[in-house]
Amino acid sequence: MVQSLKIEIERSTAKKEKPPQDQLGFGIHFTDHMFIIDYAEDKGWHQPRIVPYQPIVLDPAAKVFHYGQTIFEGLKAYRTENGRILLFRPRKNIQRLNRSNERLSVPQLEEGIALDALQQLITVDEDWIPTEPGTSLYIRPFVIATQPALGVSPSTHYQFIIIMSPVGAYYTEGVNPVKIFVESEYVRAVTGGVGEAKTAGNYAAGLKAQEGAKDKGYSQVLWLDGVHRKYIEEVGSMNVFFKINGTVHTPALNGSILAGITRDSIIQLLKHWNIPVEERIISIEELYEAGKNGSLEEAFGTGTAAVISPIGELNWRAEKLVIRDGQTGELSRKLYETLTGIQTGTIPDPFDWMVEVR
Amino acid sequence: MVQSLKIEIERSTAKKEKPPQDQLGFGIHFTDHMFIIDYAEDKGWHQPRIVPYQPIVLDPAAKVFHYGQTIFEGLKAYRTENGRILLFRPRKNIQRLNRSNERLSVPQLEEGIALDALQQLITVDEDWIPTEPGTSLYIRPFVIATQPALGVSPSTHYQFIIIMSPVGAYYTEGVNPVKIFVESEYVRAVTGGVGEAKTAGNYAAGLKAQEGAKDKGYSQVLWLDGVHRKYIEEVGSMNVFFKINGTVHTPALNGSILAGITRDSIIQLLKHWNIPVEERIISIEELYEAGKNGSLEEAFGTGTAAVISPIGELNWRAEKLVIRDGQTGELSRKLYETLTGIQTGTIPDPFDWMVEVR
């Protein structure tokens, strides 16, 4: 039973200097330690260890460099006012990691060992969890294929690694609405592809469109489906929601959309509040129509990094659609405050989402 | 001018033992040296060097592990009977590398420096070029994003690396026809995506279908387009050709198909021989129809690793189509012998494809 494996801990002798909490940025600074566990076809997952944060040393023929077998996750730990450490729905991340693993032909990771690794690593580096409002400890578990061989086939060897970074707000604009460019040329993913998996290739595929949007003065792109080029999928690396005539709509999970954990939490919160919410196919034409006839009340992206990111303007084929005069909507604000409140322990958690470390 | 940069050479002191030429496999053994050049936003490509084959040392936050910005190429060097060293159309690989770089927001690499690097590295390790029929020195240039930062944006730092591997035949079946499974569930790429780029994510996306085909007794999958799921794109990691009624047909480059250099060479050879060749949209229905009415004369895949791989059987939605009684066709054989003859210098090269090293 993998769950009973003991994690060896090698403590760092020289502690790094911690950056000021108002200059954290996102994913730039890393804590003193990292978790590693190896996989070999004949041994399974073995030798779990916490070691000082250090470089990864790989043969140049390691499959991750050539054939992209790599999966990642992202979640956050929060320090509450009374000093507790809370994780937001970590099992969901491990379960999604395993679904991504399945799609990319990577062996499954036992949920217990991954959760144990998360908890022990956070405990070792707990003085890295920032305390200022909006800050948190971002946790990045990832798997890489390490077999040094150029044949195109699943790797026989892997590493599962966890690194952690104290972070400020993801978007420098904060919770202010962002401007989004509706992408018509490039496609992020298609049904039958790997859009549902949290794998590197999906992000590489999106960079060029993202750069194009930035050049035009937009924060992110809104992705349309790869087949009809008209149904809304995601916005940047977030899921997306629209409040139309009092009902909240979000694209249904169709195989090419990432099953966001924040997305799932928002849906549960809305149902809890008796606000109607529908997961369905939404076309960009329909959205523009709702925007023009005044029934589009709010739009926002959801994700671990930003939590809620209100959308103030869309641009589709050079036609601009300003949403709510570019101001943050009431529901967006309430969702942001409630979810971050639950995450940081200032608001009760009726869903039993938070997992306390230790 | 990058082209004038001098490549520093650090020679390996301990030479590795060379594997027997009948046990080379593909991409398992690597030569004594590798080429590396670094890129930094403020310096451009700099410090080109040939060093002993050694591990790559990267921060665990390096972007290649998380967001998949990585490109590769594959080409071969051959030792002729009279001892010359020939490269097959290397400029084409460098040009395609740069087209892939452009799609993945990776900076362009100067053609001269890449070609110079190839030639110098091959010269340093020239005693690694195998001489037995069917063998060659496989060369794997690749780019990886090295910036240690978790924000989703193009990396500010990269490495371009070349490693080399003496190889035998790619397919253990040799030039005997292979059985191919027509994939109906999974999709490799879609127009607007990165299918045309030689990037890791495309290969990761194909592994699951490939494993499924293997489990059913097939060597590779034949990919259909991601939109209509009926037009033929590629076979495994090769381009594909069909001889129907005396004319050779291959899917037209549409943005989601890799622009194979072997593909281009086959088209030129066919034109040179006055055999009609058409690049166009080909549906799987049409192909099956041709197979049933007897007009499908030959089918084969093309790629650097296998050169020509005849197809003896297809399986689409449980319907089997045996091609040419499962035997290698005359044209497939002639193309294989001609192309490998040109590559190894036993047949004149009317196209000026081969580049001599030194």
XYZ file of C-alpha atoms in Angstrom:
716
model
C 0.000 0.000 0.000
C 1.612 3.214 -1.217
C -0.249 5.256 1.399
C 1.887 3.808 4.163
C 5.184 4.888 2.541
C 7.146 7.114 4.861
C 8.181 10.467 3.442
C 11.855 11.134 4.168
C 12.612 14.730 4.998
C 15.958 16.375 4.291
C 15.810 19.888 5.704
C 17.480 22.802 3.990
C 20.408 24.202 5.997
C 20.390 27.686 4.471
C 16.975 29.345 4.549
C 16.180 31.765 1.696
C 15.217 35.344 2.445
C 11.458 35.842 2.146
C 10.250 38.538 -0.262
C 8.118 41.438 1.099
C 4.418 40.511 1.026
C 3.529 43.480 -1.176
C 6.005 42.367 -3.860
C 5.190 38.702 -4.227
C 3.936 38.567 -7.803
C 2.815 35.145 -9.066
C 5.028 32.061 -9.207
C 8.350 33.933 -9.038
C 9.549 33.131 -5.519
C 9.694 29.561 -4.247
C 9.840 28.104 -0.759
C 12.788 26.288 0.857
C 11.642 22.742 0.094
C 9.997 20.561 -2.548
C 8.432 17.099 -2.635
C 9.550 14.378 -5.075
C 8.396 10.812 -5.679
C 9.739 8.589 -8.478
C 7.913 6.122 -10.694
C 9.458 3.156 -12.476
C 7.470 0.553 -14.395
C 8.853 -2.245 -12.220
C 8.623 -0.447 -8.860
C 5.541 1.769 -9.117
C 5.693 5.069 -7.237
C 8.545 4.932 -4.744
C 10.962 6.912 -2.584
C 8.774 9.854 -1.535
C 10.932 12.633 -0.110
C 10.955 16.262 0.903
C 14.263 17.880 -0.052
C 15.688 21.404 -0.247
C 14.326 23.279 -3.318
C 16.788 22.303 -6.018
C 17.205 21.878 -9.780
C 15.765 18.903 -11.648
C 18.520 16.935 -13.382
C 17.348 15.079 -16.499
C 18.914 13.293 -19.449
C 18.483 15.506 -22.560
C 16.531 12.625 -24.121
C 13.987 12.623 -21.248
C 10.558 12.242 -22.843
C 9.092 15.360 -21.227
C 11.295 17.519 -23.469
C 10.229 15.757 -26.669
C 6.755 14.300 -26.356
C 5.182 16.492 -23.693
C 3.975 13.905 -21.211
C 3.486 16.305 -18.329
C 0.523 17.188 -16.134
C 0.140 19.898 -13.553
C -2.224 21.125 -10.894
C -2.589 24.373 -8.980
C -4.113 24.989 -5.574
C -3.652 27.353 -2.661
C -3.029 27.214 1.071
C -4.224 30.073 3.279
C -3.241 31.233 6.757
C -6.321 32.183 8.795
C -6.449 35.076 11.276
C -6.140 32.637 14.153
C -3.138 30.922 12.631
C -4.703 27.803 11.111
C -3.581 26.585 7.668
C -6.372 25.785 5.211
C -6.289 24.037 1.837
C -9.130 24.542 -0.651
C -10.597 21.207 -1.882
C -7.216 19.479 -2.383
C -8.737 16.057 -3.142
C -10.412 17.580 -6.198
C -6.986 18.551 -7.534
C -5.576 15.089 -6.967
C -8.600 13.504 -8.633
C -8.254 15.831 -11.618
C -4.515 15.101 -11.775
C -5.394 11.436 -12.089
C -7.966 12.119 -14.822
C -5.296 14.100 -16.707
C -2.804 11.275 -16.086
C -5.274 8.808 -17.594
C -5.665 10.917 -20.769
C -1.882 11.316 -21.157
C -1.052 7.636 -20.458
C 0.659 8.520 -17.157
C 0.241 6.056 -14.245
C -2.281 6.906 -11.533
C -1.060 8.378 -8.268
C -2.536 7.137 -5.009
C -4.731 9.907 -3.529
C -3.543 9.281 0.023
C 0.150 9.680 -0.713
C -0.432 12.876 -2.720
C -2.544 14.413 0.052
C -0.011 13.369 2.661
C 2.801 14.889 0.581
C 0.908 18.172 0.270
C 0.271 18.377 4.007
C 3.802 17.477 5.066
C 5.436 19.841 2.574
C 3.201 22.732 3.659
C 4.016 21.991 7.299
C 7.756 22.020 6.624
C 7.490 25.391 4.832
C 4.591 26.848 6.808
C 6.452 30.063 7.609
C 6.265 30.809 3.858
C 2.471 31.204 3.891
C 1.861 34.953 3.530
C -0.754 36.649 5.697
C -1.627 39.922 3.940
C -5.119 40.165 2.342
C -5.180 38.652 -1.175
C -1.983 36.672 -0.628
C -1.678 32.896 -0.344
C 0.719 30.018 -0.829
C 0.298 28.744 -4.383
C 1.041 25.024 -4.675
C 2.126 23.486 -7.974
C 2.084 19.682 -8.138
C 3.283 18.314 -11.500
C 4.301 15.084 -13.219
C 7.063 14.776 -15.817
C 8.117 11.851 -18.028
C 11.789 11.132 -17.366
C 12.684 8.069 -19.489
C 15.617 8.927 -21.784
C 14.389 7.454 -25.093
C 13.196 8.994 -28.370
C 10.650 6.375 -29.440
C 7.137 7.857 -29.394
C 5.489 5.878 -26.592
C 4.486 6.464 -22.972
C 7.457 6.843 -20.646
C 8.482 3.995 -18.350
C 9.689 6.495 -15.699
C 8.153 9.620 -14.148
C 8.615 12.080 -11.314
C 5.766 13.678 -9.368
C 6.989 16.918 -7.821
C 5.405 19.616 -5.661
C 6.803 23.147 -5.491
C 5.264 26.104 -3.669
C 5.282 29.857 -4.212
C 3.979 32.666 -1.972
C 1.774 34.780 -4.250
C -0.016 38.119 -4.352
C -2.992 38.783 -6.611
C -2.660 37.056 -10.005
C -3.999 39.956 -12.037
C -2.313 43.264 -11.430
C -5.721 44.831 -12.208
C -7.023 43.127 -9.032
C -10.768 42.465 -9.019
C -11.352 45.252 -11.518
C -12.944 44.104 -14.776
C -10.618 43.015 -17.566
C -10.955 43.432 -21.320
C -11.134 40.177 -23.281
C -10.443 39.525 -26.964
C -12.633 36.873 -28.612
C -10.205 34.694 -30.585
C -11.329 33.791 -34.104
C -8.110 32.486 -35.681
C -6.499 30.192 -33.110
C -8.071 27.275 -31.268
C -7.114 26.038 -27.801
C -8.612 22.541 -27.902
C -11.147 20.337 -29.655
C -13.410 17.456 -28.633
C -11.331 14.259 -28.778
C -8.167 16.204 -27.920
C -6.599 16.963 -24.542
C -8.493 20.181 -23.632
C -9.954 18.600 -20.515
C -6.513 17.587 -19.223
C -4.327 20.024 -17.312
C -1.317 19.372 -19.530
C 1.435 21.649 -20.796
C 0.546 21.432 -24.493
C -2.789 23.200 -23.975
C -0.992 26.201 -22.521
C 1.722 26.276 -25.196
C -1.048 26.227 -27.821
C -2.636 29.321 -26.284
C 0.417 31.571 -26.009
C 0.328 33.057 -29.497
C -3.306 34.134 -29.277
C -2.676 35.528 -25.800
C 0.273 37.591 -27.076
C -1.864 38.864 -29.957
C -4.603 39.925 -27.531
C -2.067 41.713 -25.292
C -0.717 43.595 -28.316
C -4.241 44.845 -28.988
C -4.680 45.974 -25.362
C -6.645 42.993 -24.034
C -5.808 40.942 -20.916
C -6.844 37.524 -22.188
C -8.599 35.732 -25.004
C -11.999 34.106 -24.982
C -11.711 30.710 -26.708
C -14.388 29.455 -29.077
C -14.869 25.760 -29.875
C -12.583 24.235 -32.515
C -15.327 22.690 -34.636
C -17.959 25.397 -35.215
C -15.875 28.348 -34.017
C -18.915 29.855 -32.339
C -19.497 28.192 -28.974
C -17.832 29.699 -25.915
C -15.303 27.462 -24.108
C -12.946 29.265 -21.713
C -11.382 32.647 -21.115
C -7.575 32.603 -20.984
C -6.868 29.830 -18.499
C -10.170 30.324 -16.618
C -13.719 29.031 -16.906
C -16.312 31.651 -17.763
C -19.791 32.608 -16.470
C -22.468 34.980 -17.751
C -25.456 36.347 -15.821
C -28.298 36.832 -18.287
C -31.779 37.878 -17.137
C -31.108 36.757 -13.585
C -29.828 33.291 -14.532
C -26.131 32.387 -14.505
C -24.902 30.443 -17.554
C -21.595 28.650 -18.053
C -20.408 26.385 -20.889
C -21.174 22.723 -20.153
C -18.139 20.440 -19.771
C -17.797 18.900 -23.218
C -14.383 17.235 -23.158
C -12.437 20.228 -24.434
C -13.080 22.498 -21.425
C -11.088 22.183 -18.199
C -13.268 21.055 -15.272
C -12.324 23.924 -12.979
C -12.561 23.414 -9.238
C -13.407 27.099 -8.762
C -16.046 26.612 -11.517
C -17.597 23.740 -9.576
C -17.502 25.756 -6.340
C -19.205 28.761 -7.967
C -22.007 26.522 -9.264
C -22.494 25.056 -5.778
C -22.515 28.525 -4.201
C -25.111 29.811 -6.689
C -27.360 26.806 -6.058
C -26.909 27.335 -2.306
C -28.151 30.904 -2.800
C -31.056 29.758 -4.980
C -29.709 31.688 -7.949
C -30.585 29.736 -11.121
C -27.485 28.371 -12.865
C -27.316 26.515 -16.165
C -24.458 24.524 -17.699
C -25.097 24.506 -21.433
C -23.837 25.356 -24.907
C -23.540 29.152 -25.291
C -22.806 30.737 -28.658
C -20.908 33.991 -29.012
C -23.769 35.342 -31.168
C -26.250 34.696 -28.352
C -23.967 36.464 -25.891
C -23.615 39.513 -28.108
C -27.388 39.553 -28.628
C -27.893 39.501 -24.833
C -25.339 42.282 -24.512
C -27.138 44.427 -27.065
C -30.659 43.928 -25.732
C -29.555 44.678 -22.175
C -30.143 41.214 -20.658
C -26.421 40.447 -20.126
C -25.948 41.623 -16.558
C -22.495 40.298 -15.615
C -19.618 38.248 -16.989
C -16.662 36.779 -15.114
C -13.877 34.246 -15.327
C -13.103 31.762 -12.530
C -9.874 29.998 -11.613
C -7.531 29.165 -8.765
C -5.133 32.006 -9.465
C -7.640 34.872 -9.844
C -10.651 33.256 -8.060
C -13.102 35.644 -9.829
C -12.089 37.949 -12.654
C -14.935 40.232 -13.824
C -15.098 40.930 -17.563
C -15.780 44.540 -18.536
C -15.453 44.356 -22.304
C -15.374 41.831 -25.136
C -14.080 42.330 -28.661
C -15.312 39.873 -31.295
C -14.434 40.483 -34.926
C -13.687 44.146 -34.140
C -17.086 44.642 -32.504
C -16.796 45.800 -28.898
C -19.308 44.796 -26.252
C -19.050 46.749 -23.011
C -20.545 44.837 -20.082
C -22.103 46.700 -17.146
C -20.358 49.930 -18.183
C -17.064 48.159 -17.475
C -17.837 47.991 -13.740
C -17.678 44.978 -11.415
C -21.132 43.446 -10.938
C -22.813 42.790 -7.604
C -22.852 39.021 -8.037
C -19.193 38.884 -9.128
C -18.209 40.842 -6.041
C -20.355 38.710 -3.721
C -18.943 35.491 -5.187
C -15.389 36.776 -4.846
C -15.893 37.902 -1.256
C -17.687 34.730 -0.226
C -15.252 32.322 -1.845
C -12.123 34.118 -0.611
C -13.813 34.461 2.784
C -14.379 30.709 2.992
C -10.840 30.065 1.756
C -9.242 32.319 4.355
C -11.518 31.164 7.166
C -13.318 34.485 7.790
C -16.679 33.094 6.595
C -18.211 29.750 7.652
C -17.727 26.884 5.181
C -21.111 25.145 4.760
C -19.725 22.869 2.025
C -16.908 21.295 4.019
C -14.485 22.424 1.317
C -11.584 23.468 3.503
C -9.058 20.930 4.721
C -6.980 21.969 7.699
C -3.277 21.128 7.573
C -2.216 19.276 10.764
C 25.650 38.665 -36.534
C 24.987 35.372 -34.748
C 26.442 33.407 -37.660
C 29.943 34.549 -36.782
C 29.720 33.240 -33.197
C 32.472 30.754 -32.504
C 31.364 27.393 -31.138
C 33.473 26.401 -28.138
C 34.271 22.717 -27.973
C 34.870 20.857 -24.732
C 35.828 17.299 -25.600
C 34.713 14.353 -23.518
C 37.619 12.624 -21.777
C 35.955 9.231 -21.316
C 34.475 7.831 -24.542
C 31.382 5.641 -24.200
C 31.364 2.114 -25.569
C 29.489 1.920 -28.876
C 26.592 -0.548 -29.106
C 26.727 -3.347 -31.754
C 25.207 -2.128 -35.034
C 22.606 -4.884 -35.060
C 21.301 -3.840 -31.645
C 20.919 -0.098 -32.049
C 17.157 0.319 -31.698
C 15.825 3.863 -32.036
C 16.859 6.781 -29.820
C 18.214 4.663 -26.969
C 21.991 5.165 -27.304
C 23.478 8.648 -27.516
C 26.832 9.904 -28.757
C 29.642 11.395 -26.662
C 28.770 15.063 -27.221
C 25.871 17.495 -27.497
C 25.425 21.074 -28.708
C 23.893 23.818 -26.543
C 23.142 27.482 -27.155
C 21.336 29.735 -24.670
C 18.765 32.461 -25.287
C 18.036 35.384 -22.988
C 15.675 38.229 -23.847
C 18.441 40.798 -23.357
C 21.248 38.850 -25.064
C 19.589 36.901 -27.868
C 21.073 33.487 -28.687
C 24.537 33.293 -27.120
C 27.326 31.014 -25.921
C 27.148 28.197 -28.490
C 29.097 25.196 -27.257
C 29.745 21.519 -27.839
C 30.111 19.702 -24.540
C 30.229 16.090 -23.332
C 26.737 14.493 -23.382
C 25.380 15.414 -19.975
C 22.160 15.989 -18.019
C 20.122 19.167 -18.398
C 19.837 20.996 -15.073
C 16.669 23.085 -14.741
C 14.772 24.890 -12.004
C 11.613 22.879 -11.214
C 9.612 25.985 -12.187
C 11.172 26.045 -15.698
C 8.339 26.775 -18.115
C 8.959 23.716 -20.286
C 7.663 21.503 -17.456
C 4.458 23.497 -16.992
C 3.418 25.207 -20.219
C 5.018 23.019 -22.878
C 6.984 25.559 -24.873
C 9.213 23.075 -26.626
C 9.907 22.298 -30.274
C 11.885 19.499 -31.827
C 13.224 18.328 -35.157
C 14.533 15.017 -36.441
C 16.962 14.337 -39.275
C 19.597 11.799 -40.181
C 23.268 11.708 -41.160
C 24.542 8.826 -43.302
C 28.014 7.410 -43.900
C 28.516 6.604 -47.601
C 30.483 3.592 -48.877
C 33.407 5.851 -49.682
C 33.388 7.397 -46.222
C 31.654 10.715 -46.864
C 29.088 12.009 -44.367
C 25.762 13.159 -45.839
C 22.887 15.076 -44.290
C 19.401 14.927 -45.846
C 17.959 18.424 -46.501
C 19.028 19.902 -43.138
C 18.000 23.471 -44.043
C 14.401 22.252 -44.356
C 14.517 21.088 -40.746
C 15.886 24.386 -39.525
C 13.260 26.293 -41.497
C 10.504 24.121 -40.058
C 11.966 24.553 -36.564
C 11.614 28.292 -37.048
C 8.015 27.958 -38.271
C 7.253 25.874 -35.174
C 9.057 28.459 -33.022
C 6.867 31.199 -34.503
C 3.662 29.280 -33.646
C 4.831 28.596 -30.076
C 6.098 32.160 -29.425
C 9.728 30.970 -29.283
C 12.397 33.311 -30.749
C 13.759 32.533 -34.222
C 17.105 30.790 -34.541
C 19.547 31.974 -37.172
C 19.770 29.311 -39.919
C 23.537 29.650 -40.292
C 24.351 28.998 -36.656
C 22.023 25.978 -36.506
C 23.546 24.466 -39.649
C 27.051 25.167 -38.385
C 26.200 23.550 -35.047
C 24.881 20.434 -36.811
C 27.995 20.087 -38.950
C 30.483 20.657 -36.134
C 28.708 18.301 -33.730
C 28.538 15.541 -36.358
C 32.232 16.025 -37.088
C 33.172 15.731 -33.413
C 31.159 12.499 -33.081
C 31.644 11.166 -36.611
C 32.869 7.760 -35.419
C 29.342 7.239 -34.052
C 27.773 7.124 -37.537
C 26.874 3.478 -38.120
C 27.625 1.884 -41.497
C 25.414 -1.217 -41.715
C 22.499 -1.098 -44.225
C 19.418 0.590 -42.733
C 21.382 2.291 -39.969
C 22.086 6.012 -39.628
C 22.858 8.711 -37.099
C 19.556 10.212 -35.946
C 19.893 13.859 -34.964
C 17.476 15.472 -32.534
C 17.620 19.273 -32.307
C 15.172 20.721 -29.749
C 14.287 23.942 -27.951
C 13.076 24.162 -24.349
C 11.745 27.113 -22.328
C 13.899 27.514 -19.229
C 12.599 30.587 -17.373
C 11.655 29.616 -13.797
C 8.263 31.343 -13.454
C 4.673 30.072 -13.257
C 2.853 32.948 -14.987
C 1.338 31.740 -18.276
C 3.366 33.705 -20.828
C 6.187 33.023 -23.301
C 9.488 32.281 -21.584
C 12.228 34.925 -21.458
C 14.915 32.205 -21.597
C 15.461 29.140 -23.793
C 18.032 26.508 -24.687
C 18.486 25.028 -28.146
C 20.140 21.631 -27.849
C 21.235 18.956 -30.333
C 21.678 15.322 -29.295
C 22.465 12.397 -31.617
C 21.693 8.687 -31.559
C 22.952 5.875 -33.807
C 19.807 4.062 -34.970
C 18.714 0.897 -36.710
C 15.376 0.594 -38.502
C 12.580 2.471 -36.693
C 9.951 -0.188 -37.189
C 10.925 -3.652 -36.059
C 8.690 -4.892 -38.888
C 11.182 -3.279 -41.326
C 9.692 -2.342 -44.703
C 6.967 -4.929 -44.318
C 3.446 -3.506 -44.388
C 1.942 -2.438 -41.068
C -1.634 -2.629 -39.836
C -3.229 0.720 -39.039
C -6.238 1.506 -36.839
C -8.416 4.420 -38.027
C -9.037 6.486 -34.893
C -12.618 7.664 -34.405
C -12.620 8.783 -30.752
C -9.440 10.805 -30.256
C -8.174 13.735 -32.285
C -4.537 14.727 -32.797
C -4.960 18.318 -33.955
C -7.422 20.807 -35.402
C -7.189 23.801 -37.737
C -6.217 26.841 -35.630
C -4.287 24.604 -33.216
C -0.629 23.537 -33.238
C -0.848 20.444 -35.493
C 1.511 21.966 -38.050
C 4.182 22.637 -35.404
C 6.619 19.928 -34.333
C 5.894 20.452 -30.650
C 5.701 18.035 -27.736
C 2.002 18.529 -27.005
C 0.953 16.981 -30.337
C 2.768 13.774 -29.458
C 1.449 13.637 -25.885
C -2.070 14.027 -27.308
C -1.585 11.002 -29.546
C -0.256 8.496 -26.998
C -3.585 7.227 -25.694
C -4.964 6.427 -29.148
C -1.658 4.805 -30.084
C -1.771 2.588 -26.980
C -5.364 1.639 -27.790
C -4.377 0.668 -31.334
C -1.451 -1.417 -30.042
C -3.777 -3.249 -27.640
C -5.957 -4.159 -30.637
C -2.950 -5.453 -32.606
C -2.301 -2.384 -34.793
C 1.042 -0.585 -35.218
C -0.248 2.969 -35.462
C -3.387 5.045 -35.800
C -4.634 6.926 -38.815
C -5.805 10.360 -37.679
C -8.948 11.956 -39.041
C -9.575 15.715 -38.968
C -10.896 17.196 -35.723
C -13.836 19.056 -37.259
C -15.673 16.606 -39.532
C -13.970 13.429 -38.292
C -13.824 12.100 -41.817
C -10.870 13.615 -43.670
C -7.526 11.830 -43.490
C -4.683 13.758 -41.831
C -1.666 11.653 -40.783
C -0.756 8.133 -39.779
C 0.952 7.856 -36.391
C 3.707 10.431 -36.638
C 4.023 10.103 -40.428
C 2.396 11.681 -43.468
C 0.336 9.325 -45.598
C 0.004 8.587 -49.337
C -2.456 6.495 -51.363
C -2.018 5.267 -54.938
C -5.474 5.136 -56.509
C -5.952 4.305 -60.195
C -2.350 5.174 -61.011
C -2.410 8.576 -59.293
C -0.793 9.191 -55.898
C -2.896 11.187 -53.435
C -1.846 12.750 -50.140
C -3.752 15.048 -47.774
C -3.099 18.713 -48.590
C -1.321 20.741 -45.884
C -4.189 22.423 -44.060
C -2.594 23.826 -40.888
C -3.196 20.753 -38.747
C -0.901 18.372 -40.698
C 2.865 18.355 -40.218
C 4.701 19.500 -43.357
C 6.945 16.435 -43.591
C 10.291 16.771 -45.340
C 10.069 13.145 -46.477
C 6.532 13.986 -47.710
C 7.887 16.858 -49.780
C 10.698 14.678 -51.147
C 8.275 11.900 -52.173
C 6.129 14.435 -54.044
C 9.223 15.737 -55.865
C 10.357 12.195 -56.716
C 6.922 11.258 -58.096
C 6.826 14.403 -60.247
C 10.357 13.637 -61.443
C 9.120 10.191 -62.532
C 6.029 11.680 -64.212
C 3.736 9.825 -61.852
C 0.665 12.004 -61.234
C 0.455 13.207 -57.624
C -2.309 15.221 -56.004
C -2.372 17.063 -52.671
C -6.019 17.330 -51.711
C -8.717 16.567 -49.150
C -9.267 12.786 -48.919
C -12.145 11.324 -46.934
C -11.946 7.953 -45.232
C -15.208 6.952 -47.000
C -13.602 7.646 -50.368
C -10.572 5.581 -49.419
C -12.695 2.628 -48.329
C -14.711 2.933 -51.528
C -11.483 2.798 -53.568
C -10.347 -0.183 -51.528
C -13.599 -2.045 -52.186
C -13.776 -1.325 -55.921
C -10.158 -2.363 -56.416
C -8.747 1.034 -57.412
C -6.676 1.486 -54.217
C -3.331 0.089 -55.341
C -0.946 1.082 -52.535
C -0.851 2.974 -49.242
C 2.195 4.101 -47.264
C 3.339 6.428 -44.524
C 6.403 8.685 -44.858
C 8.700 10.134 -42.226
C 12.323 10.634 -41.246
C 12.444 7.653 -38.903
C 10.846 5.018 -41.166
C 11.346 6.765 -44.569
C 8.531 4.672 -46.166
C 6.196 2.449 -44.189
C 3.786 0.456 -46.396
C 0.267 -0.015 -45.036
C -1.178 -3.501 -45.437
C -4.453 -3.144 -43.564
C -6.794 -0.486 -42.189
C -9.502 -0.913 -39.583
C -12.200 1.761 -39.476
C -15.204 1.295 -37.209
C -14.468 -2.444 -37.034
C -14.423 -2.762 -40.836
C -11.126 -4.124 -42.111
C -9.662 -3.071 -45.439
C -6.774 -5.218 -46.635
C -4.572 -3.333 -49.114
C -2.712 -5.236 -51.851
C -3.187 -8.523 -49.997
C -1.036 -7.072 -47.211
C 2.046 -7.044 -49.442
C 4.462 -4.169 -50.118
C 3.614 -2.388 -53.389
C 6.000 -1.801 -56.252
C 5.895 1.982 -55.933
C 6.405 1.882 -52.151
C 9.451 -0.308 -52.647
C 10.845 1.854 -55.449
C 10.359 5.033 -53.401
C 12.029 3.457 -50.375
C 14.992 2.184 -52.370
C 15.442 5.433 -54.281
C 15.166 7.724 -51.277
C 17.421 5.627 -49.038
C 19.804 5.240 -52.006
C 20.053 9.017 -52.413
C 20.443 9.428 -48.658
C 23.276 6.919 -48.413
C 24.984 8.112 -51.603
C 24.538 4.904 -53.649
C 22.178 6.620 -56.133
C 22.794 10.019 -57.793
C 20.980 12.967 -56.176
C 19.352 14.976 -58.992
C 17.619 17.298 -56.494
C 20.717 18.534 -54.685
C 19.163 17.343 -51.414
C 22.258 15.964 -49.745
C 24.619 18.241 -47.834
C 28.088 16.893 -47.232
C 29.568 17.441 -43.777
C 33.064 19.041 -44.030
